[in-house]
Amino acid sequence: MPAAPPSDPPAMLRENINDLIALATVAEERSFTRAAARLNVSQSALSHTIKALEARLGLRLLTRTTRSVAPTLEGEDLLATLNPCFETIEARLRALDDARDQPTGTVRIVSTDYAIDTVLWPKLSPLLKKYPSINIELVMDYGFTDLAAAQCDAGVRYGDAVSEGMIATRIGPDERMLCVAAPSYFETAGVPQIPQDLSDHQCINLRLSTHGALYAWEFEDKEGNEIRVKVRGQCCFNTVMPVMRAARDGHGLALLPDRLVADDLQSGALRACLEEYSPAFPGFYLYYPSRQRPSSAFTAVLEALRERA
């Protein structure tokens, strides 16, 4: 008697897809009662579906007790493959549905005030005018914010500070941190020639909210060796904009992003020093969870922010 032909994979998938959805729902709800209500079927029908799936596969997928339901090791292994596939399909269906209309929704982004002023707002302002159904909420924070705890969709950090497990999209050019001061300060205190000279100068400090410590100023010599200097002075702030104002007013040296002080350097309100010790580094990136299901609004925001070479 000839051997039966192998099962057709598409036919096998069609035969099992509804049962696999039922399995994933029961595993997520940890209850046949709640899963049946969610799937709009009877509890007995749902139980029969799972038993039939287990019989076809020859595996026990769920452990049932009088109080709870939990996946077996084989069930967990199967669900580990199924759930990402279901999420991908659901996200794609949502994107296709959203594409029928204009992007809609609210996007919350946590960032520093400097990134908001120089990168986010210049790119998002035109987007808001183009799409009236998109709402943007920008949350100012200098710490390494937990996006889930802060209920934010994305955050902004420099490229070398993005956490593992996040998707990161470049939204700004490379930057340099420049040591600057008002001309009146240099006339009184002189100009530092090497980073180590900063210990003899009044410097305007930035206290990071991440761990409460003062920010150590970072430089690099010609050989690429890092130089870190802890500086002192009368003024200390926890955001960058007051640091720049204090520098303009002659209260000491400040270490600030080059794009932030560009206009002041051009007008002569500030002067730079130690420029040969200030290398470029990766600019701002938008980061967000790798398993996030992007809404039409988030997709539009991401496209608007993306840095073009």
XYZ file of C-alpha atoms in Angstrom:
309
model
C 0.000 0.000 0.000
C 1.587 3.350 -0.981
C 2.517 5.761 1.815
C 0.171 8.668 2.450
C 1.408 11.904 0.922
C 2.847 14.417 3.401
C 0.429 16.990 4.789
C 0.248 20.225 2.846
C 1.683 22.970 5.160
C -0.932 25.618 4.239
C -3.713 23.093 4.818
C -2.180 22.131 8.158
C -2.065 25.797 9.197
C -5.688 26.389 8.161
C -6.737 23.332 10.149
C -5.002 24.503 13.334
C -5.026 28.328 13.287
C -8.263 28.806 15.232
C -7.192 26.176 17.755
C -3.815 27.895 18.194
C -5.565 31.209 18.815
C -7.722 29.448 21.406
C -4.602 28.028 23.076
C -2.899 31.436 23.219
C -6.022 33.029 24.703
C -6.393 30.413 27.437
C -2.693 30.705 28.291
C -2.940 34.496 28.497
C -6.125 34.508 30.602
C -5.052 31.543 32.750
C -8.726 30.575 32.761
C -11.073 28.678 30.448
C -13.992 30.781 31.710
C -12.379 34.150 30.890
C -10.936 32.859 27.609
C -14.314 31.508 26.503
C -15.962 34.871 27.231
C -13.233 36.688 25.302
C -13.588 34.349 22.314
C -17.386 34.374 22.535
C -17.671 30.569 22.716
C -18.903 28.202 25.407
C -16.471 26.885 27.976
C -17.188 23.289 26.970
C -16.557 24.056 23.293
C -13.268 25.744 24.162
C -12.195 22.775 26.296
C -13.031 20.418 23.419
C -10.980 22.566 21.013
C -7.876 22.412 23.228
C -8.240 18.647 23.773
C -8.568 18.089 20.014
C -5.425 20.185 19.377
C -3.483 18.227 21.995
C -4.683 14.941 20.458
C -3.556 15.976 16.948
C -0.142 17.067 18.188
C 0.246 14.169 20.594
C 1.303 16.608 23.320
C -0.171 17.944 26.507
C -0.138 21.717 26.170
C -1.976 22.891 29.296
C -1.959 21.841 32.920
C -5.438 22.160 34.427
C -6.318 22.408 38.106
C -9.542 23.379 39.843
C -8.217 26.924 40.305
C -5.975 27.717 37.377
C -4.648 26.775 33.976
C -0.981 27.014 32.965
C 1.047 25.938 29.909
C 3.190 22.835 30.129
C 6.825 23.030 29.007
C 5.732 21.942 25.532
C 2.929 24.515 25.630
C 5.317 27.300 26.613
C 7.674 26.322 23.805
C 4.859 26.467 21.253
C 3.537 29.787 22.611
C 7.024 31.305 22.456
C 6.813 30.858 18.689
C 3.135 31.707 18.288
C 2.836 34.950 20.263
C 5.403 37.022 18.286
C 3.782 35.817 15.047
C 0.308 36.824 16.249
C 1.638 40.228 17.374
C 3.269 40.829 13.999
C 0.084 39.930 12.123
C -2.044 42.088 14.440
C 0.319 45.049 14.070
C 0.249 44.743 10.288
C -3.537 44.537 10.205
C -3.728 47.612 12.438
C -1.321 49.477 10.165
C -3.393 48.595 7.101
C -6.541 49.731 8.875
C -4.929 52.968 9.994
C -3.628 53.639 6.506
C -7.176 54.136 5.271
C -7.399 57.400 7.186
C -5.023 60.054 8.402
C -2.642 59.105 11.243
C -4.442 59.372 14.568
C -3.403 59.119 18.191
C -1.198 60.472 20.956
C 2.564 59.975 21.145
C 4.441 60.652 24.423
C 8.204 61.201 24.194
C 10.568 61.795 27.118
C 13.587 63.981 26.367
C 15.862 66.753 27.596
C 14.904 70.368 27.013
C 17.864 70.788 24.674
C 16.731 67.906 22.432
C 13.158 69.207 22.501
C 14.227 72.702 21.425
C 16.774 71.733 18.767
C 15.547 68.426 17.298
C 12.057 67.355 18.318
C 10.015 70.529 18.069
C 11.467 71.836 14.768
C 10.546 68.502 13.131
C 7.249 67.844 14.915
C 5.716 71.298 14.578
C 5.137 70.890 10.798
C 3.811 67.365 11.400
C 1.137 68.649 13.801
C -0.050 71.167 11.237
C -0.198 68.486 8.541
C -2.082 65.925 10.674
C -4.643 67.504 13.054
C -5.513 64.073 14.521
C -2.005 63.520 15.936
C -1.324 64.673 19.493
C 2.234 65.044 20.825
C 3.219 65.114 24.495
C 6.867 65.956 25.247
C 8.051 65.125 28.773
C 11.255 66.812 29.965
C 13.556 64.553 32.010
C 17.362 64.273 32.225
C 17.281 60.799 33.825
C 17.390 57.393 32.138
C 13.611 57.121 32.154
C 11.826 53.765 32.267
C 9.434 54.160 29.333
C 6.862 51.720 30.693
C 6.814 53.293 34.162
C 6.550 56.790 32.673
C 3.864 55.642 30.202
C 5.893 57.034 27.312
C 6.042 55.623 23.802
C 9.653 56.612 23.179
C 12.598 58.509 24.587
C 15.552 60.495 23.294
C 19.166 59.838 24.254
C 22.594 60.234 22.734
C 23.510 57.272 20.548
C 26.081 55.856 22.977
C 23.557 55.787 25.859
C 20.681 53.779 24.362
C 19.820 50.675 26.404
C 20.062 47.170 24.965
C 16.805 45.644 23.792
C 15.572 48.944 22.338
C 15.122 49.948 18.725
C 17.099 53.136 18.109
C 16.585 55.511 15.180
C 18.971 58.387 14.556
C 17.166 61.741 14.687
C 20.036 64.238 14.935
C 23.575 64.864 13.619
C 26.814 64.139 15.480
C 27.618 66.644 18.204
C 30.528 68.081 20.175
C 30.602 69.390 23.726
C 32.424 72.737 23.775
C 33.961 74.482 26.770
C 32.701 78.072 26.575
C 32.572 81.244 28.628
C 31.787 84.932 28.233
C 34.678 87.110 26.961
C 34.597 88.994 30.279
C 35.377 85.781 32.166
C 38.419 85.006 30.008
C 39.668 88.574 30.482
C 39.544 88.147 34.252
C 40.516 84.482 34.762
C 42.532 83.640 31.644
C 42.040 80.815 29.146
C 42.646 77.156 30.138
C 45.152 75.434 27.852
C 44.521 71.804 28.827
C 41.502 70.144 30.507
C 43.401 69.732 33.784
C 43.593 73.556 34.058
C 39.859 73.599 34.728
C 40.485 72.767 38.406
C 41.751 76.360 38.790
C 38.661 77.925 37.173
C 35.087 78.739 38.099
C 32.939 76.190 36.272
C 29.157 75.929 36.002
C 28.055 72.449 37.046
C 25.235 70.206 35.848
C 23.766 67.757 38.366
C 22.274 64.719 36.637
C 18.943 63.482 37.975
C 19.898 59.872 37.154
C 22.000 59.431 40.292
C 22.330 62.900 41.781
C 26.048 63.224 41.048
C 27.706 66.171 39.370
C 28.433 65.644 35.689
C 32.151 64.984 35.095
C 33.378 66.924 32.094
C 34.682 64.619 29.359
C 37.465 65.364 26.891
C 39.787 63.366 24.639
C 43.486 63.832 23.838
C 45.095 63.461 20.402
C 45.704 59.744 21.005
C 42.024 59.165 21.715
C 42.440 58.731 25.479
C 39.499 59.885 27.578
C 40.043 62.709 30.066
C 37.423 63.200 32.778
C 37.566 66.306 34.966
C 35.411 67.033 37.995
C 35.004 70.787 38.123
C 33.916 73.251 40.818
C 32.162 76.590 40.875
C 29.499 78.765 42.483
C 26.669 77.686 40.154
C 24.990 74.346 39.659
C 21.815 73.482 37.715
C 19.946 70.325 36.752
C 19.052 71.393 33.190
C 21.262 72.784 30.464
C 19.490 76.039 29.558
C 20.274 77.828 32.880
C 23.894 76.689 32.497
C 24.100 78.573 29.213
C 22.513 81.690 30.731
C 25.008 81.667 33.608
C 27.883 81.328 31.133
C 26.597 84.301 29.145
C 26.473 86.323 32.368
C 30.153 85.662 33.074
C 29.838 83.249 36.008
C 32.376 80.795 34.645
C 33.108 78.108 32.090
C 30.400 75.777 30.843
C 30.497 72.550 28.832
C 27.642 72.769 26.311
C 26.579 71.188 22.990
C 28.041 72.958 19.983
C 24.680 73.417 18.242
C 23.201 74.997 21.366
C 25.920 77.670 21.593
C 26.422 78.225 17.844
C 24.537 81.539 17.742
C 26.304 82.856 20.857
C 29.703 81.942 19.421
C 28.855 83.719 16.176
C 27.632 86.850 17.959
C 30.587 86.907 20.354
C 28.440 86.478 23.489
C 30.459 83.319 24.209
C 33.940 82.128 23.256
C 35.187 78.545 23.086
C 38.383 76.993 24.409
C 39.954 73.507 24.538
C 38.351 72.754 21.153
C 41.169 70.332 20.212
C 40.075 68.181 23.176
C 36.419 68.063 22.090
C 35.761 65.195 19.632
C 32.464 64.509 17.897
C 30.170 61.790 19.275
C 26.862 60.173 18.163
C 23.960 62.634 18.301
C 20.381 62.092 19.414
C 18.492 58.844 18.812
C 14.827 58.038 19.372
C 14.541 54.737 21.233
C 11.497 52.563 21.884
C 10.741 48.935 22.859
C 11.493 46.347 20.197
C 8.082 44.676 20.674
C 6.062 47.870 20.619
C 3.102 47.825 18.234
C 3.452 51.145 16.401
C 0.285 53.160 15.854
C -0.231 55.235 12.738
C 0.604 58.353 14.786
C 3.858 56.859 16.084
C 4.863 55.765 12.592
C 4.282 59.298 11.286
C 6.273 60.804 14.179
C 9.154 58.378 13.607
C 9.293 59.213 9.917
C 9.247 62.949 10.638
C 12.089 62.693 13.176
C 14.335 60.364 11.208
C 17.683 62.018 10.419
C 18.451 62.258 6.708
C 22.096 62.068 5.697
